[in-house]
PDB file of C-alpha atoms in Angstrom:
ATOM      1  CA  MET A  69     -16.361 -18.608  -5.526  1.00  0.00           C
ATOM      2  CA  LEU A  70     -15.894 -19.119  -1.770  1.00  0.00           C
ATOM      3  CA  PHE A  71     -12.122 -19.334  -2.293  1.00  0.00           C
ATOM      4  CA  ARG A  72     -12.222 -16.070  -4.286  1.00  0.00           C
ATOM      5  CA  PHE A  73     -14.269 -14.439  -1.492  1.00  0.00           C
ATOM      6  CA  VAL A  74     -11.824 -15.534   1.233  1.00  0.00           C
ATOM      7  CA  VAL A  75      -8.676 -14.550  -0.714  1.00  0.00           C
ATOM      8  CA  GLY A  76     -10.158 -11.146  -1.683  1.00  0.00           C
ATOM      9  CA  GLY A  77     -11.381 -10.460   1.855  1.00  0.00           C
ATOM     10  CA  LEU A  78      -8.023 -11.294   3.421  1.00  0.00           C
ATOM     11  CA  VAL A  79      -5.907  -9.273   0.956  1.00  0.00           C
ATOM     12  CA  VAL A  80      -8.182  -6.219   1.322  1.00  0.00           C
ATOM     13  CA  SER A  81      -8.104  -6.502   5.149  1.00  0.00           C
ATOM     14  CA  ILE A  82      -4.302  -6.672   5.234  1.00  0.00           C
ATOM     15  CA  PHE A  83      -3.945  -3.483   3.150  1.00  0.00           C
ATOM     16  CA  SER A  84      -6.634  -1.757   5.278  1.00  0.00           C
ATOM     17  CA  ALA A  85      -4.788  -2.692   8.487  1.00  0.00           C
ATOM     18  CA  LEU A  86      -1.595  -1.208   7.025  1.00  0.00           C
ATOM     19  CA  GLY A  87      -3.490   2.019   6.361  1.00  0.00           C
ATOM     20  CA  ASP A  88      -4.730   2.018   9.976  1.00  0.00           C
ATOM     21  CA  VAL A  89      -1.278   1.937  11.551  1.00  0.00           C
ATOM     22  CA  LEU A  90       0.322   4.623   9.387  1.00  0.00           C
ATOM     23  CA  LYS A  91       0.434   8.359  10.065  1.00  0.00           C
ATOM     24  CA  PRO A  92      -0.061  11.051   8.738  1.00  0.00           C
ATOM     25  CA  LYS A  93      -3.556  10.546   7.294  1.00  0.00           C
ATOM     26  CA  SER A  94      -2.660  11.615   3.761  1.00  0.00           C
ATOM     27  CA  PHE A  95       0.054   8.916   3.694  1.00  0.00           C
ATOM     28  CA  ALA A  96      -2.298   6.285   5.156  1.00  0.00           C
ATOM     29  CA  GLY A  97      -4.744   7.268   2.423  1.00  0.00           C
ATOM     30  CA  LEU A  98      -2.357   5.870  -0.190  1.00  0.00           C
ATOM     31  CA  PHE A  99      -3.481   2.453   1.053  1.00  0.00           C
ATOM     32  CA  GLY A 100      -7.078   3.386   0.246  1.00  0.00           C
ATOM     33  CA  ALA A 101      -5.990   2.947  -3.370  1.00  0.00           C
ATOM     34  CA  ALA A 102      -3.884  -0.172  -2.792  1.00  0.00           C
ATOM     35  CA  PRO A 103      -4.099  -2.846  -5.495  1.00  0.00           C
ATOM     36  CA  SER A 104      -5.749  -5.262  -3.049  1.00  0.00           C
ATOM     37  CA  VAL A 105      -8.742  -6.407  -5.150  1.00  0.00           C
ATOM     38  CA  ALA A 106      -6.500  -6.344  -8.245  1.00  0.00           C
ATOM     39  CA  LEU A 107      -3.842  -8.600  -6.687  1.00  0.00           C
ATOM     40  CA  ALA A 108      -6.427 -11.131  -5.498  1.00  0.00           C
ATOM     41  CA  THR A 109      -8.395 -11.085  -8.763  1.00  0.00           C
ATOM     42  CA  LEU A 110      -5.412 -11.112 -11.136  1.00  0.00           C
ATOM     43  CA  GLY A 111      -3.740 -13.946  -9.220  1.00  0.00           C
ATOM     44  CA  LEU A 112      -6.882 -16.083  -9.471  1.00  0.00           C
ATOM     45  CA  THR A 113      -7.517 -15.043 -13.106  1.00  0.00           C
ATOM     46  CA  ILE A 114      -3.988 -16.042 -14.146  1.00  0.00           C
ATOM     47  CA  ALA A 115      -4.558 -19.468 -12.573  1.00  0.00           C
ATOM     48  CA  SER A 116      -7.951 -20.000 -14.239  1.00  0.00           C
ATOM     49  CA  ASN A 117      -7.857 -18.058 -17.558  1.00  0.00           C
ATOM     50  CA  GLY A 118      -4.185 -17.518 -18.316  1.00  0.00           C
ATOM     51  CA  VAL A 119      -1.855 -14.537 -18.603  1.00  0.00           C
ATOM     52  CA  ALA A 120      -3.248 -13.099 -21.873  1.00  0.00           C
ATOM     53  CA  TYR A 121      -6.735 -12.734 -20.331  1.00  0.00           C
ATOM     54  CA  ALA A 122      -5.283 -11.135 -17.173  1.00  0.00           C
ATOM     55  CA  ALA A 123      -3.194  -8.694 -19.281  1.00  0.00           C
ATOM     56  CA  VAL A 124      -6.383  -7.495 -21.030  1.00  0.00           C
ATOM     57  CA  GLU A 125      -7.963  -6.912 -17.604  1.00  0.00           C
ATOM     58  CA  ALA A 126      -4.873  -4.958 -16.493  1.00  0.00           C
ATOM     59  CA  ARG A 127      -5.117  -2.705 -19.580  1.00  0.00           C
ATOM     60  CA  SER A 128      -8.709  -1.823 -18.651  1.00  0.00           C
ATOM     61  CA  MET A 129      -7.665  -1.325 -15.050  1.00  0.00           C
ATOM     62  CA  ILE A 130      -5.812   1.831 -16.148  1.00  0.00           C
ATOM     63  CA  GLY A 131      -9.248   3.328 -16.990  1.00  0.00           C
ATOM     64  CA  GLY A 132     -10.589   2.207 -13.612  1.00  0.00           C
ATOM     65  CA  ALA A 133      -7.598   3.772 -11.829  1.00  0.00           C
ATOM     66  CA  VAL A 134      -8.141   7.109 -13.622  1.00  0.00           C
ATOM     67  CA  ALA A 135     -11.776   6.927 -12.452  1.00  0.00           C
ATOM     68  CA  LEU A 136     -10.522   6.239  -8.913  1.00  0.00           C
ATOM     69  CA  PHE A 137      -8.361   9.367  -9.075  1.00  0.00           C
ATOM     70  CA  VAL A 138     -11.359  11.475 -10.134  1.00  0.00           C
ATOM     71  CA  TYR A 139     -13.494   9.868  -7.394  1.00  0.00           C
ATOM     72  CA  ALA A 140     -10.970  10.259  -4.539  1.00  0.00           C
ATOM     73  CA  PHE A 141     -10.064  13.823  -5.549  1.00  0.00           C
ATOM     74  CA  SER A 142     -13.774  14.748  -5.651  1.00  0.00           C
ATOM     75  CA  VAL A 143     -14.423  13.130  -2.249  1.00  0.00           C
ATOM     76  CA  ALA A 144     -11.576  15.170  -0.719  1.00  0.00           C
ATOM     77  CA  TRP A 145     -12.776  18.399  -2.348  1.00  0.00           C
ATOM     78  CA  VAL A 146     -16.460  17.963  -1.377  1.00  0.00           C
ATOM     79  CA  ILE A 147     -15.659  17.069   2.253  1.00  0.00           C
ATOM     80  CA  PHE A 148     -13.133  19.917   2.670  1.00  0.00           C
ATOM     81  CA  ARG A 149     -15.514  22.412   1.059  1.00  0.00           C
ATOM     82  CA  TYR A 150     -18.908  21.378   2.442  1.00  0.00           C
ATOM     83  CA  LYS A 151     -17.999  19.310   5.583  1.00  0.00           C
ATOM     84  CA  ARG A 152     -20.577  16.614   4.770  1.00  0.00           C
ATOM     85  CA  SER A 153     -20.519  13.160   6.384  1.00  0.00           C
ATOM     86  CA  ALA A 154     -18.023  10.626   5.024  1.00  0.00           C
ATOM     87  CA  ALA A 155     -20.675   7.957   4.442  1.00  0.00           C
ATOM     88  CA  LEU A 156     -22.866  10.297   2.392  1.00  0.00           C
ATOM     89  CA  VAL A 157     -20.077  11.689   0.199  1.00  0.00           C
ATOM     90  CA  THR A 158     -18.094   8.466  -0.360  1.00  0.00           C
ATOM     91  CA  ALA A 159     -21.204   6.420  -1.218  1.00  0.00           C
ATOM     92  CA  GLY A 160     -22.879   9.202  -3.205  1.00  0.00           C
ATOM     93  CA  LEU A 161     -19.857   9.798  -5.427  1.00  0.00           C
ATOM     94  CA  LEU A 162     -19.516   6.118  -6.410  1.00  0.00           C
ATOM     95  CA  CYS A 163     -21.698   6.983  -9.429  1.00  0.00           C
ATOM     96  CA  LEU A 164     -18.937   9.436 -10.463  1.00  0.00           C
ATOM     97  CA  TRP A 165     -16.440   6.547 -10.444  1.00  0.00           C
ATOM     98  CA  LEU A 166     -18.810   4.475 -12.576  1.00  0.00           C
ATOM     99  CA  ALA A 167     -19.455   7.314 -15.057  1.00  0.00           C
ATOM    100  CA  THR A 168     -15.719   8.054 -15.426  1.00  0.00           C
ATOM    101  CA  ALA A 169     -14.795   4.370 -15.799  1.00  0.00           C
ATOM    102  CA  LEU A 170     -17.505   3.774 -18.408  1.00  0.00           C
ATOM    103  CA  GLY A 171     -16.459   6.983 -20.183  1.00  0.00           C
ATOM    104  CA  ALA A 172     -12.857   5.724 -20.346  1.00  0.00           C
ATOM    105  CA  TRP A 173     -14.142   2.390 -21.671  1.00  0.00           C
ATOM    106  CA  ALA A 174     -16.283   4.054 -24.369  1.00  0.00           C
ATOM    107  CA  LEU A 175     -13.502   6.436 -25.461  1.00  0.00           C
ATOM    108  CA  PHE A 176     -10.362   4.293 -25.288  1.00  0.00           C
ATOM    109  CA  LEU A 177     -11.124   0.629 -24.660  1.00  0.00           C
ATOM    110  CA  LYS A 178     -14.275  -0.271 -26.603  1.00  0.00           C
TER     111      LYS A 178
ATOM    112  CA  MET B 298       5.606  15.484   9.067  1.00  0.00           C
ATOM    113  CA  VAL B 299       7.521  12.200   9.194  1.00  0.00           C
ATOM    114  CA  VAL B 300       5.740   8.920   8.370  1.00  0.00           C
ATOM    115  CA  LYS B 301       5.102   6.941  11.555  1.00  0.00           C
ATOM    116  CA  LEU B 302       4.002   3.395  12.272  1.00  0.00           C
ATOM    117  CA  GLN B 303       1.466   3.188  15.128  1.00  0.00           C
ATOM    118  CA  PRO B 304       0.621  -0.464  15.832  1.00  0.00           C
ATOM    119  CA  SER B 305      -1.468   0.664  18.838  1.00  0.00           C
ATOM    120  CA  ALA B 306      -4.015   2.098  16.360  1.00  0.00           C
ATOM    121  CA  LEU B 307      -5.083  -1.497  15.651  1.00  0.00           C
ATOM    122  CA  LYS B 308      -6.518  -1.702  19.181  1.00  0.00           C
ATOM    123  CA  ARG B 309      -9.170   0.829  18.173  1.00  0.00           C
ATOM    124  CA  THR B 310     -10.370  -1.473  15.373  1.00  0.00           C
ATOM    125  CA  ARG B 311     -13.265  -3.637  16.580  1.00  0.00           C
ATOM    126  CA  TRP B 312     -13.926  -7.203  15.467  1.00  0.00           C
ATOM    127  CA  TYR B 313     -17.055  -6.257  13.523  1.00  0.00           C
ATOM    128  CA  GLU B 314     -15.030  -3.653  11.601  1.00  0.00           C
ATOM    129  CA  VAL B 315     -12.529  -6.338  10.578  1.00  0.00           C
ATOM    130  CA  CYS B 316     -15.449  -8.591   9.521  1.00  0.00           C
ATOM    131  CA  MET B 317     -16.923  -5.736   7.496  1.00  0.00           C
ATOM    132  CA  ARG B 318     -13.659  -5.266   5.591  1.00  0.00           C
ATOM    133  CA  ILE B 319     -13.354  -8.987   4.897  1.00  0.00           C
ATOM    134  CA  VAL B 320     -16.949  -9.099   3.623  1.00  0.00           C
ATOM    135  CA  PHE B 321     -16.617  -5.949   1.448  1.00  0.00           C
ATOM    136  CA  GLY B 322     -13.237  -7.099   0.087  1.00  0.00           C
ATOM    137  CA  GLY B 323     -14.513 -10.611  -0.585  1.00  0.00           C
ATOM    138  CA  LEU B 324     -17.680  -9.352  -2.269  1.00  0.00           C
ATOM    139  CA  ALA B 325     -15.682  -6.919  -4.444  1.00  0.00           C
ATOM    140  CA  THR B 326     -13.370  -9.728  -5.590  1.00  0.00           C
ATOM    141  CA  VAL B 327     -16.287 -12.085  -6.342  1.00  0.00           C
ATOM    142  CA  ALA B 328     -18.238  -9.312  -8.118  1.00  0.00           C
ATOM    143  CA  THR B 329     -15.203  -8.375 -10.254  1.00  0.00           C
ATOM    144  CA  GLY B 330     -14.835 -12.023 -11.317  1.00  0.00           C
ATOM    145  CA  MET B 331     -18.551 -12.262 -12.157  1.00  0.00           C
ATOM    146  CA  ILE B 332     -18.529  -9.014 -14.171  1.00  0.00           C
ATOM    147  CA  ALA B 333     -15.510 -10.252 -16.154  1.00  0.00           C
ATOM    148  CA  LYS B 334     -17.292 -13.577 -16.762  1.00  0.00           C
ATOM    149  CA  SER B 335     -20.497 -11.875 -17.961  1.00  0.00           C
ATOM    150  CA  TYR B 336     -19.122  -8.882 -19.905  1.00  0.00           C
ATOM    151  CA  GLY B 337     -15.567  -9.980 -20.711  1.00  0.00           C
ATOM    152  CA  PRO B 338     -12.124  -8.926 -19.423  1.00  0.00           C
ATOM    153  CA  VAL B 339     -12.237  -5.409 -20.933  1.00  0.00           C
ATOM    154  CA  VAL B 340     -15.219  -4.330 -18.801  1.00  0.00           C
ATOM    155  CA  GLY B 341     -14.212  -6.578 -15.873  1.00  0.00           C
ATOM    156  CA  GLY B 342     -10.769  -4.956 -15.730  1.00  0.00           C
ATOM    157  CA  LEU B 343     -12.266  -1.545 -14.991  1.00  0.00           C
ATOM    158  CA  PHE B 344     -13.580  -2.926 -11.684  1.00  0.00           C
ATOM    159  CA  LEU B 345     -10.089  -3.939 -10.511  1.00  0.00           C
ATOM    160  CA  ALA B 346      -9.811  -0.297  -9.406  1.00  0.00           C
ATOM    161  CA  PHE B 347     -13.329   0.010  -7.956  1.00  0.00           C
ATOM    162  CA  PRO B 348     -13.241   1.760  -4.546  1.00  0.00           C
ATOM    163  CA  ALA B 349     -15.078  -1.126  -2.874  1.00  0.00           C
ATOM    164  CA  ILE B 350     -13.653  -0.739   0.603  1.00  0.00           C
ATOM    165  CA  PHE B 351     -13.135   3.047   0.559  1.00  0.00           C
ATOM    166  CA  PRO B 352     -16.607   4.203   1.750  1.00  0.00           C
ATOM    167  CA  ALA B 353     -16.502   1.732   4.671  1.00  0.00           C
ATOM    168  CA  SER B 354     -12.920   2.684   5.617  1.00  0.00           C
ATOM    169  CA  ALA B 355     -13.664   6.415   5.402  1.00  0.00           C
ATOM    170  CA  THR B 356     -16.740   6.001   7.619  1.00  0.00           C
ATOM    171  CA  LEU B 357     -14.646   4.136  10.207  1.00  0.00           C
ATOM    172  CA  VAL B 358     -11.916   6.813  10.138  1.00  0.00           C
ATOM    173  CA  GLU B 359     -14.557   9.496  10.722  1.00  0.00           C
ATOM    174  CA  LYS B 360     -16.029   7.489  13.616  1.00  0.00           C
ATOM    175  CA  HIS B 361     -12.654   6.791  15.285  1.00  0.00           C
ATOM    176  CA  ILE B 362     -11.460  10.421  15.083  1.00  0.00           C
ATOM    177  CA  ARG B 363     -14.848  11.734  16.275  1.00  0.00           C
ATOM    178  CA  GLU B 364     -14.851   9.417  19.313  1.00  0.00           C
ATOM    179  CA  LYS B 365     -11.247  10.284  20.164  1.00  0.00           C
ATOM    180  CA  ARG B 366     -11.882  14.039  19.946  1.00  0.00           C
ATOM    181  CA  GLN B 367     -15.157  13.804  21.873  1.00  0.00           C
ATOM    182  CA  ARG B 368     -13.367  12.030  24.731  1.00  0.00           C
ATOM    183  CA  ALA B 369     -10.873  14.915  24.788  1.00  0.00           C
ATOM    184  CA  GLY B 370     -13.730  17.438  24.749  1.00  0.00           C
ATOM    185  CA  MET B 371     -12.627  18.978  21.445  1.00  0.00           C
ATOM    186  CA  ASP B 372     -14.338  19.894  18.164  1.00  0.00           C
ATOM    187  CA  ALA B 373     -15.071  16.391  16.888  1.00  0.00           C
ATOM    188  CA  VAL B 374     -17.178  16.511  13.726  1.00  0.00           C
ATOM    189  CA  THR B 375     -15.181  19.020  11.654  1.00  0.00           C
ATOM    190  CA  ARG B 376     -11.825  17.458  12.586  1.00  0.00           C
ATOM    191  CA  ALA B 377     -13.094  13.952  11.790  1.00  0.00           C
ATOM    192  CA  ARG B 378     -14.352  15.052   8.373  1.00  0.00           C
ATOM    193  CA  ASP B 379     -11.070  16.827   7.620  1.00  0.00           C
ATOM    194  CA  ALA B 380      -9.247  13.567   8.426  1.00  0.00           C
ATOM    195  CA  VAL B 381     -11.442  11.724   5.898  1.00  0.00           C
ATOM    196  CA  ALA B 382     -10.724  14.390   3.274  1.00  0.00           C
ATOM    197  CA  LEU B 383      -6.977  14.006   3.901  1.00  0.00           C
ATOM    198  CA  GLU B 384      -7.316  10.245   3.545  1.00  0.00           C
ATOM    199  CA  ALA B 385      -9.208  10.723   0.257  1.00  0.00           C
ATOM    200  CA  ARG B 386      -6.465  13.040  -0.967  1.00  0.00           C
ATOM    201  CA  GLY B 387      -3.971  10.257  -0.189  1.00  0.00           C
ATOM    202  CA  ALA B 388      -6.155   7.786  -2.096  1.00  0.00           C
ATOM    203  CA  ALA B 389      -6.083  10.117  -5.122  1.00  0.00           C
ATOM    204  CA  MET B 390      -2.271   9.988  -5.027  1.00  0.00           C
ATOM    205  CA  GLY B 391      -2.390   6.206  -4.526  1.00  0.00           C
ATOM    206  CA  SER B 392      -4.598   5.879  -7.605  1.00  0.00           C
ATOM    207  CA  MET B 393      -1.730   7.250  -9.727  1.00  0.00           C
ATOM    208  CA  GLY B 394       0.343   4.395  -8.328  1.00  0.00           C
ATOM    209  CA  LEU B 395      -2.470   2.074  -9.368  1.00  0.00           C
ATOM    210  CA  ILE B 396      -2.045   3.281 -12.971  1.00  0.00           C
ATOM    211  CA  ALA B 397       1.643   2.287 -12.735  1.00  0.00           C
ATOM    212  CA  PHE B 398       0.615  -1.121 -11.273  1.00  0.00           C
ATOM    213  CA  ALA B 399      -1.779  -1.791 -14.161  1.00  0.00           C
ATOM    214  CA  ALA B 400       0.710  -0.610 -16.802  1.00  0.00           C
ATOM    215  CA  VAL B 401       3.403  -2.992 -15.488  1.00  0.00           C
ATOM    216  CA  VAL B 402       0.993  -5.964 -15.461  1.00  0.00           C
ATOM    217  CA  TRP B 403      -0.382  -5.136 -18.931  1.00  0.00           C
ATOM    218  CA  ASN B 404       3.078  -4.781 -20.508  1.00  0.00           C
ATOM    219  CA  PHE B 405       5.047  -7.545 -18.813  1.00  0.00           C
ATOM    220  CA  LEU B 406       2.561 -10.279 -17.870  1.00  0.00           C
ATOM    221  CA  PRO B 407       2.300 -11.928 -21.330  1.00  0.00           C
ATOM    222  CA  ASP B 408       6.068 -12.638 -21.449  1.00  0.00           C
ATOM    223  CA  GLY B 409       7.139 -12.726 -17.801  1.00  0.00           C
ATOM    224  CA  ARG B 410       6.762 -14.984 -14.788  1.00  0.00           C
ATOM    225  CA  ALA B 411       3.365 -14.181 -13.276  1.00  0.00           C
ATOM    226  CA  TRP B 412       4.442 -13.962  -9.617  1.00  0.00           C
ATOM    227  CA  LEU B 413       7.456 -11.833 -10.503  1.00  0.00           C
ATOM    228  CA  VAL B 414       5.359  -9.440 -12.620  1.00  0.00           C
ATOM    229  CA  LEU B 415       2.742  -9.071  -9.846  1.00  0.00           C
ATOM    230  CA  ALA B 416       5.510  -8.405  -7.287  1.00  0.00           C
ATOM    231  CA  ALA B 417       7.131  -5.816  -9.604  1.00  0.00           C
ATOM    232  CA  ALA B 418       3.724  -4.197 -10.203  1.00  0.00           C
ATOM    233  CA  GLY B 419       3.115  -3.989  -6.437  1.00  0.00           C
ATOM    234  CA  LEU B 420       6.493  -2.331  -6.031  1.00  0.00           C
ATOM    235  CA  ALA B 421       5.682   0.092  -8.885  1.00  0.00           C
ATOM    236  CA  TRP B 422       2.441   1.039  -7.073  1.00  0.00           C
ATOM    237  CA  LEU B 423       4.291   1.640  -3.791  1.00  0.00           C
ATOM    238  CA  LEU B 424       7.171   3.651  -5.281  1.00  0.00           C
ATOM    239  CA  THR B 425       4.934   5.777  -7.522  1.00  0.00           C
ATOM    240  CA  SER B 426       2.472   6.534  -4.709  1.00  0.00           C
ATOM    241  CA  ILE B 427       5.185   7.419  -2.190  1.00  0.00           C
ATOM    242  CA  SER B 428       7.066   9.545  -4.762  1.00  0.00           C
ATOM    243  CA  ILE B 429       3.938  11.557  -5.615  1.00  0.00           C
ATOM    244  CA  TRP B 430       3.097  11.982  -1.913  1.00  0.00           C
ATOM    245  CA  GLN B 431       6.663  13.166  -1.211  1.00  0.00           C
ATOM    246  CA  MET B 432       6.735  15.533  -4.230  1.00  0.00           C
ATOM    247  CA  ARG B 433       3.462  17.109  -3.111  1.00  0.00           C
ATOM    248  CA  ARG B 434       4.858  17.589   0.391  1.00  0.00           C
ATOM    249  CA  VAL B 435       8.043  19.237  -0.907  1.00  0.00           C
ATOM    250  CA  ALA B 436       6.043  21.466  -3.293  1.00  0.00           C
ATOM    251  CA  ARG B 437       3.739  22.560  -0.464  1.00  0.00           C
ATOM    252  CA  GLY B 438       6.734  23.413   1.727  1.00  0.00           C
ATOM    253  CA  TYR B 439       8.326  25.393  -1.116  1.00  0.00           C
ATOM    254  CA  PHE B 440       5.218  27.452  -1.898  1.00  0.00           C
ATOM    255  CA  ALA B 441       4.458  28.002   1.790  1.00  0.00           C
ATOM    256  CA  SER B 442       7.955  29.436   2.403  1.00  0.00           C
ATOM    257  CA  LYS B 443       8.013  31.625  -0.750  1.00  0.00           C
ATOM    258  CA  PRO B 444       7.596  35.334   0.136  1.00  0.00           C
ATOM    259  CA  GLN B 445       4.368  36.916  -1.145  1.00  0.00           C
ATOM    260  CA  ARG B 446       4.663  39.743  -3.693  1.00  0.00           C
ATOM    261  CA  GLY B 447       2.964  43.093  -3.270  1.00  0.00           C
TER     262      GLY B 447
END
């Protein structure tokens, strides 16, 4: 578990640093949806559970990525429209990600 | 606007911000593994695209822009929030690349070399995200230059 924590933390930090040094902001934002957790998790899953298990996870990840699109688009819209603080909007809308991801699971993956 | 690399931007990142990213990233990876272990790979896979680090990153972007604008004596809060919204818009485009990443892994991992499939999936994410970003930019330029009727 400690190994997983360290690998995940480092991969996420590297992608975040890449986002920091790039301009313009909309381009840097692409790295906000980088497959950092996915790369760390899938690499470790392949080593421990095999490729078939990891492929099933990747199939579900499509639902998670659609939920991420809905989440990020909503964050942008709410902040542009209402000028609320980033912390409030980004944390508050996490429930939208969860609802969309679980909806995708119930409709297409269950 | 042309894409630029600004290594000097890293100087604005403080050590506790780096620690925060490592902790959030590490926790997200551990949590994803635990969810997959408890509920199986179908539910666990959803969390491979969980925006674990996004709220923390967005808050830091807002803080950095606000501080920079305040030092220059300019409107800080609105500009900082607009920067976060632009970053979120970029993340929405990046999430389409994430769909391409997942589709490549799902289709090719069972029969391919794992490291090669992950590398190809990473490349698919990058190319898809950049292509969508570029298409949006071109479309915006086209509609902005089109003469208005009436």
